[in-house]
Coordinates of C-alpha atoms and ligand atoms in Angstrom, one line a residue:
X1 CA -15.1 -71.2 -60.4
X2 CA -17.8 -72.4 -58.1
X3 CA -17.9 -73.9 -54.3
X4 CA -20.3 -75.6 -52.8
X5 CA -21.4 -72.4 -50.8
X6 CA -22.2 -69.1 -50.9
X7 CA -19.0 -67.6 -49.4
X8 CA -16.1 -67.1 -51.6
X9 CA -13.2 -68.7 -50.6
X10 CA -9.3 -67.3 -51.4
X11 CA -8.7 -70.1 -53.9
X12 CA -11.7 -68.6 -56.3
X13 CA -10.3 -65.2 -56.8
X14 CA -9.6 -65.1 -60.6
X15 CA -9.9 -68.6 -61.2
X16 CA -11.9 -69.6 -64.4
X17 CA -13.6 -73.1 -64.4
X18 CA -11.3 -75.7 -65.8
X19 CA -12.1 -76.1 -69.9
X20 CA -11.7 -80.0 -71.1
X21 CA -10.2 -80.1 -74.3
X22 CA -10.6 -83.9 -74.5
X23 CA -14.0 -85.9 -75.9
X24 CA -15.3 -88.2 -74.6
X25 CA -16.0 -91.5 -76.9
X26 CA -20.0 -92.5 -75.4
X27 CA -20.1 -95.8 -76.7
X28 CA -16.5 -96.8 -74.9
X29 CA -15.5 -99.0 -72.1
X30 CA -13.5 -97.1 -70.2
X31 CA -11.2 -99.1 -68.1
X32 CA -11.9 -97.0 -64.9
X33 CA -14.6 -94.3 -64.2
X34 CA -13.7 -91.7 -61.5
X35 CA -16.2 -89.8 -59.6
X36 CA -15.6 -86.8 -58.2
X37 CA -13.1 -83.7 -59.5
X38 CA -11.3 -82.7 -56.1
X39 CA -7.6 -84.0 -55.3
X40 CA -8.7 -87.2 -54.3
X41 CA -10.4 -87.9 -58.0
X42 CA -7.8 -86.0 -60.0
X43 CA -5.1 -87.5 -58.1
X44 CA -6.5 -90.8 -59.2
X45 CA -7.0 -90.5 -62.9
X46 CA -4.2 -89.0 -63.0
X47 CA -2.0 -91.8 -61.4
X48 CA -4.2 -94.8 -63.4
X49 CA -3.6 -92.9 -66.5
X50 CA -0.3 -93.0 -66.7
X51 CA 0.3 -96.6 -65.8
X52 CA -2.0 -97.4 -69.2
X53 CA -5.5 -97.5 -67.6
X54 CA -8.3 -95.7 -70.1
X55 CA -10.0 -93.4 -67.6
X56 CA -12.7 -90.8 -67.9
X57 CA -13.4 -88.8 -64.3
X58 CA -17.2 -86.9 -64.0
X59 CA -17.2 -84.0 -61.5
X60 CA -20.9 -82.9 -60.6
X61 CA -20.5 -79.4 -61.3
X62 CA -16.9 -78.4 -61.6
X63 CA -13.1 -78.9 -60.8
X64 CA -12.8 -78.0 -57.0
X65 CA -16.8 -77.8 -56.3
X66 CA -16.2 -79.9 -53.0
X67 CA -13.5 -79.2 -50.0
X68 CA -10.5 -79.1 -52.2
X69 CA -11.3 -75.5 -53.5
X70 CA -12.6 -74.8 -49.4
X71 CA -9.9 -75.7 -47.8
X72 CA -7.2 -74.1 -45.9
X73 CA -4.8 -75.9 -47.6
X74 CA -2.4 -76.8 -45.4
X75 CA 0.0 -80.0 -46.3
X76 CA 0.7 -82.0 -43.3
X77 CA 2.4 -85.0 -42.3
X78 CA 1.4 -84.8 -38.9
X79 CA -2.5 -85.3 -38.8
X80 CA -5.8 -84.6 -36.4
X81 CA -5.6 -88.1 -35.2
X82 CA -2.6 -87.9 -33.5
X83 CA 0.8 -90.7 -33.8
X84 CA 0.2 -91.3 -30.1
X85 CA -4.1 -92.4 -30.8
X86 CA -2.8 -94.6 -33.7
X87 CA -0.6 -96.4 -32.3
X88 CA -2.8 -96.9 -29.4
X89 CA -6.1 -97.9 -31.6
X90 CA -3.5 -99.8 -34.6
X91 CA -0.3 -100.3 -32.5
X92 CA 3.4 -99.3 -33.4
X93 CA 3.9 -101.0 -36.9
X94 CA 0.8 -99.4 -38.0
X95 CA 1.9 -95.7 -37.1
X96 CA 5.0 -96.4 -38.9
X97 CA 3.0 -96.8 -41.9
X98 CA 0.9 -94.1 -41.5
X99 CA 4.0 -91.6 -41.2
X100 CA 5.6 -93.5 -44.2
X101 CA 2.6 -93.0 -46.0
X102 CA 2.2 -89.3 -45.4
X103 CA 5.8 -88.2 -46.2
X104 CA 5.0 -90.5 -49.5
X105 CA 1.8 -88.3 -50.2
X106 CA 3.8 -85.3 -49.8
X107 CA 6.6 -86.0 -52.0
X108 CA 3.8 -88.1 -54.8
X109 CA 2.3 -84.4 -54.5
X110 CA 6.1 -82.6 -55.0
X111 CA 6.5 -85.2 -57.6
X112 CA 3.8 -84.3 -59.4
X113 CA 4.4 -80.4 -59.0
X114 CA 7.8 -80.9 -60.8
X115 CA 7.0 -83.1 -62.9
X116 CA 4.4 -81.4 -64.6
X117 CA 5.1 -77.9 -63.9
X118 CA 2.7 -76.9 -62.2
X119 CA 2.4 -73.5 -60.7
X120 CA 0.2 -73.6 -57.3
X121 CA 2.7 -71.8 -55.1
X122 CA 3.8 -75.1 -53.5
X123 CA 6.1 -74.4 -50.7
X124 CA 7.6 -76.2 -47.6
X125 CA 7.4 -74.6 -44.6
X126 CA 7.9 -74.8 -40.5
X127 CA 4.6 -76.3 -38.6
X128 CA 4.2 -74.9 -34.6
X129 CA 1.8 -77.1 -32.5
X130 CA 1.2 -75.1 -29.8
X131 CA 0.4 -75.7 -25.5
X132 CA -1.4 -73.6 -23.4
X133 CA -2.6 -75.7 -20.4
X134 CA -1.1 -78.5 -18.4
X135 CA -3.4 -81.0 -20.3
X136 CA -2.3 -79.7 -23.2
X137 CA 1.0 -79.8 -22.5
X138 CA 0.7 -83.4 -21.2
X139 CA -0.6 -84.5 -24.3
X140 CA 2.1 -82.1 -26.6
X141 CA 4.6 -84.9 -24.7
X142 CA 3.0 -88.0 -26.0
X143 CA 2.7 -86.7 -29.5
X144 CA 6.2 -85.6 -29.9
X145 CA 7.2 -89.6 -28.7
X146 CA 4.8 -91.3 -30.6
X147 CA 5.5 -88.7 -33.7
X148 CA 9.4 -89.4 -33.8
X149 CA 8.6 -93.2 -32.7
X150 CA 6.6 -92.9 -36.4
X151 CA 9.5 -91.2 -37.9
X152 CA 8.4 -88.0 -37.9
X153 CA 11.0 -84.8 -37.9
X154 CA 9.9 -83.2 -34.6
X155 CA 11.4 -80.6 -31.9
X156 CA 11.0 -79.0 -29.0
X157 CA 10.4 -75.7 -30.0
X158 CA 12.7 -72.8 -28.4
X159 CA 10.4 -70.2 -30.2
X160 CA 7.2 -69.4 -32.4
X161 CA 7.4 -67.0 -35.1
X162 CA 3.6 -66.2 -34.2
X163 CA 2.5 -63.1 -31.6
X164 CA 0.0 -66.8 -30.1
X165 CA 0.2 -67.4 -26.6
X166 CA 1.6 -71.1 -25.7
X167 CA 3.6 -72.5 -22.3
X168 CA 5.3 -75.3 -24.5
X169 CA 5.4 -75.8 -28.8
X170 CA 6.6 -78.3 -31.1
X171 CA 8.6 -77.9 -34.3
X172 CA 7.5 -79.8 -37.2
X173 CA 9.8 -79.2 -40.1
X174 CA 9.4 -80.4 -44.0
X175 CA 5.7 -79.3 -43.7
X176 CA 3.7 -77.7 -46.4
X177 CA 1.4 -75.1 -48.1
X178 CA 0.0 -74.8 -51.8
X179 CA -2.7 -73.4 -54.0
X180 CA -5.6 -76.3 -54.1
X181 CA -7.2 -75.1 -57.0
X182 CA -4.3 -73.9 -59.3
X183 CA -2.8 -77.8 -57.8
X184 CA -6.3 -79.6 -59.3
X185 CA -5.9 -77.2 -62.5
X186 CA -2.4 -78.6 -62.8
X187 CA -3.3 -82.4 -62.3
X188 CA -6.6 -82.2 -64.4
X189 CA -4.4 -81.1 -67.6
X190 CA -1.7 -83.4 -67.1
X191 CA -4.3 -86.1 -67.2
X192 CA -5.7 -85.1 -70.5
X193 CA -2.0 -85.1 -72.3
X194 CA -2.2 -88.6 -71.5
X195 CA -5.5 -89.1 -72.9
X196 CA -8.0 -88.9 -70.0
X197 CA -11.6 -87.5 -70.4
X198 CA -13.0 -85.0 -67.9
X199 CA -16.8 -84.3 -68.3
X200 CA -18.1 -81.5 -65.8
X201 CA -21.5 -80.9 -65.1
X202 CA -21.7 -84.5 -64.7
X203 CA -23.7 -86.0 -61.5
X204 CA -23.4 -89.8 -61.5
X205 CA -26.7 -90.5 -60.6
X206 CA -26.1 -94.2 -60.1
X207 CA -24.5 -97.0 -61.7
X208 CA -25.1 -101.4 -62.2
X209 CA -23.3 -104.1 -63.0
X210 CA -23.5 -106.2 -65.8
X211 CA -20.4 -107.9 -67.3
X212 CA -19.3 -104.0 -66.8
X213 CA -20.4 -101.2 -64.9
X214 CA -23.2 -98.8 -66.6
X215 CA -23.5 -95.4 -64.7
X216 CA -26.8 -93.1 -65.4
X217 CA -25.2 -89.6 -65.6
X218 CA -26.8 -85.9 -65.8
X219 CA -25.0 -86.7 -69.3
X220 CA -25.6 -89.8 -70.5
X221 CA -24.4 -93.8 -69.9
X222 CA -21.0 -93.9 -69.0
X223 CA -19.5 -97.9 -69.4
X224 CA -16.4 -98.7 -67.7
X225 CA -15.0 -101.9 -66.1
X226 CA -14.3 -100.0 -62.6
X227 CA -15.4 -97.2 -60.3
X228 CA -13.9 -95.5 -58.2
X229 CA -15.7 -93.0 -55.7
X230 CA -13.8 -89.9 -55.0
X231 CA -16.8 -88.0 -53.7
X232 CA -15.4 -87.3 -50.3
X233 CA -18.0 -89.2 -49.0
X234 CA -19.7 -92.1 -50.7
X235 CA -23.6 -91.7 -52.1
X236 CA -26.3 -93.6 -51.4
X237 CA -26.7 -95.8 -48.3
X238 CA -24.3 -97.0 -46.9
X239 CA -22.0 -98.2 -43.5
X240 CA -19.2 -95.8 -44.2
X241 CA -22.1 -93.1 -43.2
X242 CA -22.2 -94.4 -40.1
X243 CA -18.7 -94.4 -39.6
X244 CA -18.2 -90.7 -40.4
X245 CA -19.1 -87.9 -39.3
X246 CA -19.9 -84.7 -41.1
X247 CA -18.6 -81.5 -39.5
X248 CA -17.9 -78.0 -41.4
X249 CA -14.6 -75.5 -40.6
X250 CA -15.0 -71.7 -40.7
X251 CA -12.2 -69.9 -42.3
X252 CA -11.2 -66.2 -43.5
X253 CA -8.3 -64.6 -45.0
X254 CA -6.9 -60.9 -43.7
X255 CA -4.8 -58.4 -44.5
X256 CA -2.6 -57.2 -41.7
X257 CA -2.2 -53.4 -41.1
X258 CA 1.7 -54.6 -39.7
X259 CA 2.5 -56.3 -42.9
X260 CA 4.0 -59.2 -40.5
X261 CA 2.6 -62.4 -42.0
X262 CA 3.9 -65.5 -40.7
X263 CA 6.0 -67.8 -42.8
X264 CA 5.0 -70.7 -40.6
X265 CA 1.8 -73.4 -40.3
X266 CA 1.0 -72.9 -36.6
X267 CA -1.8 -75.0 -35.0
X268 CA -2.9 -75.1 -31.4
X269 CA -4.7 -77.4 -29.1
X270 CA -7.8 -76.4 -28.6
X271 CA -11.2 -78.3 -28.7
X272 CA -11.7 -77.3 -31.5
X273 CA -8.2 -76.4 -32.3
X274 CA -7.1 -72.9 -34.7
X275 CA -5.0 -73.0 -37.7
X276 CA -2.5 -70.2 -38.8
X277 CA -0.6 -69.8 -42.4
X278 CA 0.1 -67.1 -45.0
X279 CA -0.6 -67.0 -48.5
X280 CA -0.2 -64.4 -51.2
X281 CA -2.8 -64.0 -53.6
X282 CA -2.0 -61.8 -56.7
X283 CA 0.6 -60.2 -55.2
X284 CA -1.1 -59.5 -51.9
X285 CA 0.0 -61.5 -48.5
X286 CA -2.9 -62.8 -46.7
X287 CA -3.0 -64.3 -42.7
X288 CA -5.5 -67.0 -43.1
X289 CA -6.9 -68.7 -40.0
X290 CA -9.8 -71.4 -39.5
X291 CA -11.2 -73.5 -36.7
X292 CA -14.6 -73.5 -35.0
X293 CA -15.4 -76.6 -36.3
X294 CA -18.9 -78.1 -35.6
X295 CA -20.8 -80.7 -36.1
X296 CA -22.7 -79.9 -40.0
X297 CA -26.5 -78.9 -39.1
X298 CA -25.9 -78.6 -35.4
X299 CA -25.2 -74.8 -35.6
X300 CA -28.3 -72.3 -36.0
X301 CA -26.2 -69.3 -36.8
X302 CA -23.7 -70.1 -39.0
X303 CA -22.3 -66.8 -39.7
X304 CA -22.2 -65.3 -37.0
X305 CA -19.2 -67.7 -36.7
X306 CA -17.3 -65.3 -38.8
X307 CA -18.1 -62.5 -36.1
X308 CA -16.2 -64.8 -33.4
X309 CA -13.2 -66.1 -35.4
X310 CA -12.2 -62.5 -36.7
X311 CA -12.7 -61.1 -32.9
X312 CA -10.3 -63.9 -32.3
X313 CA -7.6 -63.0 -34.8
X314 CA -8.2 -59.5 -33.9
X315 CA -7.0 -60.7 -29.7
X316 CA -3.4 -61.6 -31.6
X317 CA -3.0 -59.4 -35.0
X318 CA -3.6 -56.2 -36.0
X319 CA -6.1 -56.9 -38.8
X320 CA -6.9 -54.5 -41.6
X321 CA -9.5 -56.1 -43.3
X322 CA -10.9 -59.7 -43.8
X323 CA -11.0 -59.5 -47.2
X324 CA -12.7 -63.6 -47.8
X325 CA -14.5 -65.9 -45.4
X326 CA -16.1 -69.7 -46.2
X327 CA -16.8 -72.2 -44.7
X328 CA -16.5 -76.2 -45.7
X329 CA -16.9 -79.8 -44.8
X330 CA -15.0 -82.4 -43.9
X331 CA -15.7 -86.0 -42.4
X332 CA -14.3 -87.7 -39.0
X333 CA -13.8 -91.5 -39.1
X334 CA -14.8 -93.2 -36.1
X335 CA -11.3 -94.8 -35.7
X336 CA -9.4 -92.0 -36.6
X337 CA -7.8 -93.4 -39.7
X338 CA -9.8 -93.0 -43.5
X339 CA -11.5 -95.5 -45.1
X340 CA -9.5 -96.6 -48.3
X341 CA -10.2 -99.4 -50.8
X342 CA -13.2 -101.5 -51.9
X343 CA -16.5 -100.7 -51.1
X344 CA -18.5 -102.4 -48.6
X345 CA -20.1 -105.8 -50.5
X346 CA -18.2 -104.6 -54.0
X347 CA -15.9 -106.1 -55.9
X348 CA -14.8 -103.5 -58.5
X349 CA -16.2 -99.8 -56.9
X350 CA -13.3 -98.5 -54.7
X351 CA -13.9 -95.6 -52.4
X352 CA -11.7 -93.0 -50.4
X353 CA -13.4 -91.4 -47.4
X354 CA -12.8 -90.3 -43.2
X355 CA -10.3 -88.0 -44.4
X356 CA -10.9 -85.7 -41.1
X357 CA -8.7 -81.8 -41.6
X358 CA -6.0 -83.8 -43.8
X359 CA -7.9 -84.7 -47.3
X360 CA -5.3 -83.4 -48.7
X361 CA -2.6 -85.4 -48.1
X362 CA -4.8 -88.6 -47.3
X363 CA -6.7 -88.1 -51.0
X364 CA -3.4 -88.0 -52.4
X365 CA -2.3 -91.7 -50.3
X366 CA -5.9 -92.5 -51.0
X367 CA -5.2 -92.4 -55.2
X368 CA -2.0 -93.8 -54.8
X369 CA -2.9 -96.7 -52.9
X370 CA -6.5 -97.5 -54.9
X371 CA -4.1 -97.3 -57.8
X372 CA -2.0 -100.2 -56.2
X373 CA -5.1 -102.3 -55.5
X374 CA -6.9 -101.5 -58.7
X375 CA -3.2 -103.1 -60.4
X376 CA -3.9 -105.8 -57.8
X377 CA -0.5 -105.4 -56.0
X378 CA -0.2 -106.2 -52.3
X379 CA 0.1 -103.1 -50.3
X380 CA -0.5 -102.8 -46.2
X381 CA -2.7 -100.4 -46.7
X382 CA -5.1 -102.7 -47.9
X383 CA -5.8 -103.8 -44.6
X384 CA -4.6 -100.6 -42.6
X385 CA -7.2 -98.6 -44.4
X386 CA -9.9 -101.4 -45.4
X387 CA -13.3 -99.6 -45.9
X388 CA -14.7 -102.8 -44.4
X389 CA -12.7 -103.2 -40.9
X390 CA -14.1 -103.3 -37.7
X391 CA -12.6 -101.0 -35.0
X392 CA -14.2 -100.4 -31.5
X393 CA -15.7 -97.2 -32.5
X394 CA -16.0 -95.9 -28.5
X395 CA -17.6 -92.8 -28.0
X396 CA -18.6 -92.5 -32.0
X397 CA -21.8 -93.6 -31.4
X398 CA -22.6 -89.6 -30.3
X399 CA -21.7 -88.9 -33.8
X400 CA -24.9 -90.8 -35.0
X401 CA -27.4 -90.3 -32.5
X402 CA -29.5 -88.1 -34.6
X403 CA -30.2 -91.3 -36.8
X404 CA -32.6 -91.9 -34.4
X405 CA -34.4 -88.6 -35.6
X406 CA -35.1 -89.2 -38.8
X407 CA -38.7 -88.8 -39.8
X408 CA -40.6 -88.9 -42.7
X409 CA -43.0 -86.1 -43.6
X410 CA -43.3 -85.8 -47.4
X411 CA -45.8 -83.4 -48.1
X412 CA -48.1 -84.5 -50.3
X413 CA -51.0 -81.9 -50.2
X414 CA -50.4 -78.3 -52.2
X415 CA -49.7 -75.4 -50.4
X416 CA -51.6 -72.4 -50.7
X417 CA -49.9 -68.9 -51.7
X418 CA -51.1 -66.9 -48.7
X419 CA -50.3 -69.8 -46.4
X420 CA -46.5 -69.9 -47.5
X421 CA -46.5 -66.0 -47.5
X422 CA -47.9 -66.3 -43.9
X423 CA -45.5 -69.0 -42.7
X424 CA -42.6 -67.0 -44.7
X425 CA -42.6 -64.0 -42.5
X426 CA -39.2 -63.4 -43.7
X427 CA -37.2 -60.9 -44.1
X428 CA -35.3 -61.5 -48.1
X429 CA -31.9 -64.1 -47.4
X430 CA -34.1 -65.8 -44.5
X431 CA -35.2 -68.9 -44.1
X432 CA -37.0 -71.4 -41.7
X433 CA -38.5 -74.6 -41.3
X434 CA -42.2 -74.0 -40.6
X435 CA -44.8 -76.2 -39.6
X436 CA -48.2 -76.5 -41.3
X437 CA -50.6 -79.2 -40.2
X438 CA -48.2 -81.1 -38.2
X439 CA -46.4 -80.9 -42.1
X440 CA -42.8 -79.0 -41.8
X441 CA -41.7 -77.1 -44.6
X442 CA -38.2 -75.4 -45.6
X443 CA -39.2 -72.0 -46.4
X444 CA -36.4 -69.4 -48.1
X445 CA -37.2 -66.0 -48.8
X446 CA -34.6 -65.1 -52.0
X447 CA -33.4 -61.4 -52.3
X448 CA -35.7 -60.3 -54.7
X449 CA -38.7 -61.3 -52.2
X450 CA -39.2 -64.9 -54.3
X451 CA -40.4 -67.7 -51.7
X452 CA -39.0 -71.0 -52.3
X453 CA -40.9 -73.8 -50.9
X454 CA -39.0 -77.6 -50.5
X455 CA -39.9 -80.4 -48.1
X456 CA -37.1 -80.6 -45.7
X457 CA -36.8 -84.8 -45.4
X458 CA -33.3 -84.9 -46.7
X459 CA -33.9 -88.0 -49.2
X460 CA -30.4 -89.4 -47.5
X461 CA -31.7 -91.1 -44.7
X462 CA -34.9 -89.0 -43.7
X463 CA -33.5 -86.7 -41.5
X464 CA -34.9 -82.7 -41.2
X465 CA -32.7 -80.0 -42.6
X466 CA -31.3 -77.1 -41.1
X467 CA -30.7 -73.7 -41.9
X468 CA -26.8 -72.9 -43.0
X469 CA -27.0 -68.8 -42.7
X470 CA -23.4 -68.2 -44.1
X471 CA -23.7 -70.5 -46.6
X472 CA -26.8 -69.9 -47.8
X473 CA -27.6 -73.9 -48.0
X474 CA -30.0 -76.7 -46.5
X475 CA -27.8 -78.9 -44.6
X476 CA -28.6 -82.4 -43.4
X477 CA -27.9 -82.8 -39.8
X478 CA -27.3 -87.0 -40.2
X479 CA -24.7 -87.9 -42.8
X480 CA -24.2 -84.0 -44.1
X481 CA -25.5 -83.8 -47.2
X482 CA -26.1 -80.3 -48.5
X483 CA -28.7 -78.3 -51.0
X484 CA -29.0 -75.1 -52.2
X485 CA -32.1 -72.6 -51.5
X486 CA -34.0 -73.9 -54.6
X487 CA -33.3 -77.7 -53.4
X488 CA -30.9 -78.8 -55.9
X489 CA -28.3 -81.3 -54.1
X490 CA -24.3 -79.7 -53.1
X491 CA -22.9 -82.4 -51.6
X492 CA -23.8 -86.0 -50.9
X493 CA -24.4 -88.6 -49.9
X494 CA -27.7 -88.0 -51.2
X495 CA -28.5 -89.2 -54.9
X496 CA -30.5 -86.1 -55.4
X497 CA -32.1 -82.7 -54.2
X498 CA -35.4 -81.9 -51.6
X499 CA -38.8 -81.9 -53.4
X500 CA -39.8 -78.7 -54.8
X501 CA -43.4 -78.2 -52.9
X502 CA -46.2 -76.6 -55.6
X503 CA -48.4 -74.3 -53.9
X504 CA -51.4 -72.8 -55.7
X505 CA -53.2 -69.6 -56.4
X506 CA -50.2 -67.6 -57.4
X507 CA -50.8 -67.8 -61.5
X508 CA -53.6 -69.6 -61.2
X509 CA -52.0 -72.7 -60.8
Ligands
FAD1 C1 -12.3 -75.7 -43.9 C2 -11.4 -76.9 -44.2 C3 -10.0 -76.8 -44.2 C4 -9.3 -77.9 -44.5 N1 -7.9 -77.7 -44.5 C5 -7.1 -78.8 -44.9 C6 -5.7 -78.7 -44.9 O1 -5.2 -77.6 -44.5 N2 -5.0 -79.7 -45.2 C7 -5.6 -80.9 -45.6 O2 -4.8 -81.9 -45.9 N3 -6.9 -81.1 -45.6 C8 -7.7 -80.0 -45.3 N4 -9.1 -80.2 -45.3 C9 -9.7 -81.4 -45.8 C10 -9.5 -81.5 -47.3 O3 -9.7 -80.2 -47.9 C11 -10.5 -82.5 -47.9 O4 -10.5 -83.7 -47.1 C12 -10.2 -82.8 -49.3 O5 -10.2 -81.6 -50.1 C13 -11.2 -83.8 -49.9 O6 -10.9 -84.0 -51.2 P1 -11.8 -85.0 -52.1 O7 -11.2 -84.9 -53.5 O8 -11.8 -86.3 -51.5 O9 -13.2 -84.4 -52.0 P2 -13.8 -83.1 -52.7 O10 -12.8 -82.0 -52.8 O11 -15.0 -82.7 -51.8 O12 -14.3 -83.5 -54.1 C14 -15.4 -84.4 -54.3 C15 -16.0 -84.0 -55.6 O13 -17.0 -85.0 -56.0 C16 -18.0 -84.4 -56.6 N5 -19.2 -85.3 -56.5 C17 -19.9 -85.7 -55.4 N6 -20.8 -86.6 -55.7 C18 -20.8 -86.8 -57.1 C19 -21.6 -87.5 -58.0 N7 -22.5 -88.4 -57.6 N8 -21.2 -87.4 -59.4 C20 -20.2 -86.6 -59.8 N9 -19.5 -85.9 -58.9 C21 -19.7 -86.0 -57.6 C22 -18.3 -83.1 -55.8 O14 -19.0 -82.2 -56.6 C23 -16.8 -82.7 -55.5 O15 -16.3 -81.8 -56.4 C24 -9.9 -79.1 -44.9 C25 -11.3 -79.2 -44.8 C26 -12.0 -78.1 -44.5 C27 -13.5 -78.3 -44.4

């Protein structure tokens, strides 16, 4: 199975792309297209499906491409924006429906687990939130009210089954922990025994209205009567990109020379904050720990990340060997809640998005509640969530500055061979963005010594890309969308990849 990076991360080991069994009728209305094949998308078709909508769901490359199969995979009903900052931004009712609707996700995602028998190691465990400094433990105080105010199980905590240092911890129970992939496997063929199409290798290029929705696919025209965008973030231009940031997570799985994995979730409070949890993987335990979070295409040396979050682990646990690292993305809303339900200006394209660390459980209340709107039911959440509410955004606007960045320098004139050899001085993995002529170009040297030449104006919104070392990707430092060394587009928002730039005199050319 592939990711959208280089690394390999723990949910790829022995995993085989999914194989559709069902085909797909190209002349059809479908009643609802969904785009996008992580949990949010899968969760979706698979919830329409089975209350009689005709659904057909195309994935770009493959099942678990995005952040589902990069994830740490933690299942949570306590989230990164805090009980006690939503019910400050959306007040007390609105917290209460926020914990309501995250126990809800976890037991639609148990449901579904049971119902269809699927085997993705789900299992509920034990969450620690952890205090080390006064602040800290200041703010532990306020979360623990406002959690329990929500309805959220939470305790003091007398101890911590983790060798990590805190002053004060809280005790979270009914939390979980599964297998995001073998979960998405699981979902994906429950939704084709009740009829649904999944075509991979399928990049919805864009799609118009008329009487019904025609989308222009890598594949073909796909009609349908709805669309719902389970991209993780939306493509194409739009306010949502404004209203979320794109950051990436470093993660890596060990082996423990002690054999003492925890059987806990464990978080602390740090800015930006670890996570702990165990998982076995064909028969082995693994510790697997993430954090250093950063803003995506504000880093300039990506991997040597890795080097600080395993010196890290190595301060608490006797590690043996990090046996997989990867990183992945994942997008902050500007009001702390996601952005759920119709698009912007649209009247039939729904959208889930701003899922911060929790897509997980907020992809799975995102289907569920598009599914609810899509049957035209009232729901809260319509409003709680609205893609189209205004929030004072405070402090957000950081987030966006580098809007104010964006340049355009397409490159229209040809590149010679000696002058990309000269300005690719580069050892083979390497790459820079050089400057020719007041011109910049993205320059990567591949391992067999082949130069790859693009023009880095990310066609998003005309921002410069940056170097990703670890994952071996262009990443957009604006709204995050990411491309591989040869150009072609990872993840959106962009429609499409960075412009190949010819250069001559090579074969004559
Ligand atoms: C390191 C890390 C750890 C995390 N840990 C947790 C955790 O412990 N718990 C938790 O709840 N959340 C966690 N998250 C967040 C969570 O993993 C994500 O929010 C969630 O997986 C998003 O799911 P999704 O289905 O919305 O998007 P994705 O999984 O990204 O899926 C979107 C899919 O859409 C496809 N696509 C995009 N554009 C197109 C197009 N135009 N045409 C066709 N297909 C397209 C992509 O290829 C992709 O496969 C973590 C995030 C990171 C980065």
């Amino acid at each position: 199975m592939k990711r959208d990076g280089d690394k390999k991360s723990i949910w790829q080991v022995d995993i085989e792309n999914y194989a559709p069994v069902n085909g797909w009728e190209k002349d059809k209305t479908y009643d609802v297209l969904i785009v996008g094949g992580g949990i949010t998308g899968l969760t979706a078709a698979l919830l329409l499906q089975k209350e009689g909508k005709k659904c057909i769901l195309a994935e770009a490359h493959n099942l678990g491409f995005g952040t589902t199969g990069g994830s740490s995979a933690h299942l949570n009903t306590i989230l990164d924006s805090t009980y006690d900052e939503i019910e400050k931004k959306f007040g007390k009712e609105n917290a209460r429906h926020v914990a309501t609707d995250t126990r809800e996700a976890m037991d639609l995602i148990e449901g579904l687990v049971n119902a269809h028998h699927i085997e993705c190691d789900f299992a509920y465990r034990t969450a620690y939130l952890l205090a080390n400094t006064e602040q800290e433990s200041n703010s532990l105080e306020k979360i623990k009210e406002a959690s329990e105010q929500a309805g959220i199980m939470v305790n003091e905590a007398a101890s911590v089954p983790l060798p990590l240092p805190y002053t004060k911890a809280l005790r979270f129970e009914f939390q979980a922990q599964f297998h995001p992939v073998k979960y998405l496997h699981g979902l994906a063929r429950a939704f084709e025994e009740n009829g649904g199409i999944i075509l991979q290798n399928c990049h919805v290029n864009s799609v118009e209205y008329n009487q019904q929705f025609t989308a222009d696919t890598s594949l073909g025209n796909i009609y349908s009567s709805t669309i719902v965008y389970a991209t993780h973030i939306p493509p194409g231009l739009n306010i949502l990109h404004m209203r979320c940031a794109p950051y990436r997570s470093y993660v890596a799985a060990f082996r423990l020379k002690s054999g003492a994995y925890p059987d806990a979730l464990a978080y602390d409070m740090q800015d930006p904050y670890h996570y702990f949890r165990t998982h076995k993987i064909e028969g082995k335990d693994y510790l697997i720990v993430g954090g250093f979070d950063h803003k995506t295409g504000h880093n300039n040396n990506t991997e040597y990340i890795f080097t600080e979050l395993e010196a890290y682990v190595r301060q608490y646990y006797d590690v043996d060997t990090a046996d997989y690292k990867w990183s992945s993305q994942y997008y902050i809303p500007a009001d702390g809640l996601p952005y759920i339900g119709l698009m912007p200006g649209e009247d039939n394209i729904y959208v889930a998005t701003g899922f911060n660390g929790n897509g997980l459980i907020l992809g799975s209340l995102a289907a569920k509640l598009i599914c609810t709107l899509i049957f035209g039911k009232e729901h809260y959440g319509q409003s709680l969530y609205n893609p189209s509410r205004i929030k004072p955004i405070a402090g957000f606007s950081s987030f966006v500055k580098e809007n104010a960045d964006a340049v355009s320098m397409f490159i229209s004139k040809r590149l010679s061979y000696d002058k990309i050899s000269e300005l690719a001085e580069l050892a083979p993995g390497e790459a820079v963005v050089a400057e020719w002529e007041g011109y910049k170009v993205a320059l990567y040297k591949d391992e067999n010594g082949g130069i790859h030449a693009l023009d880095p104006v990310c066609p998003h919104a005309k921002c410069i890309v940056t170097w990703n070392n670890a994952e071996k990707s262009w990443d957009c430092p604006c709204h995050g969308a990411r491309y591989a060394p040869n150009g072609d587009l990872l993840t959106g928002p962009a429609r499409h990849g960075l412009t190949q730039i010819k250069w001559e005199g090579i074969d004559g050319d």
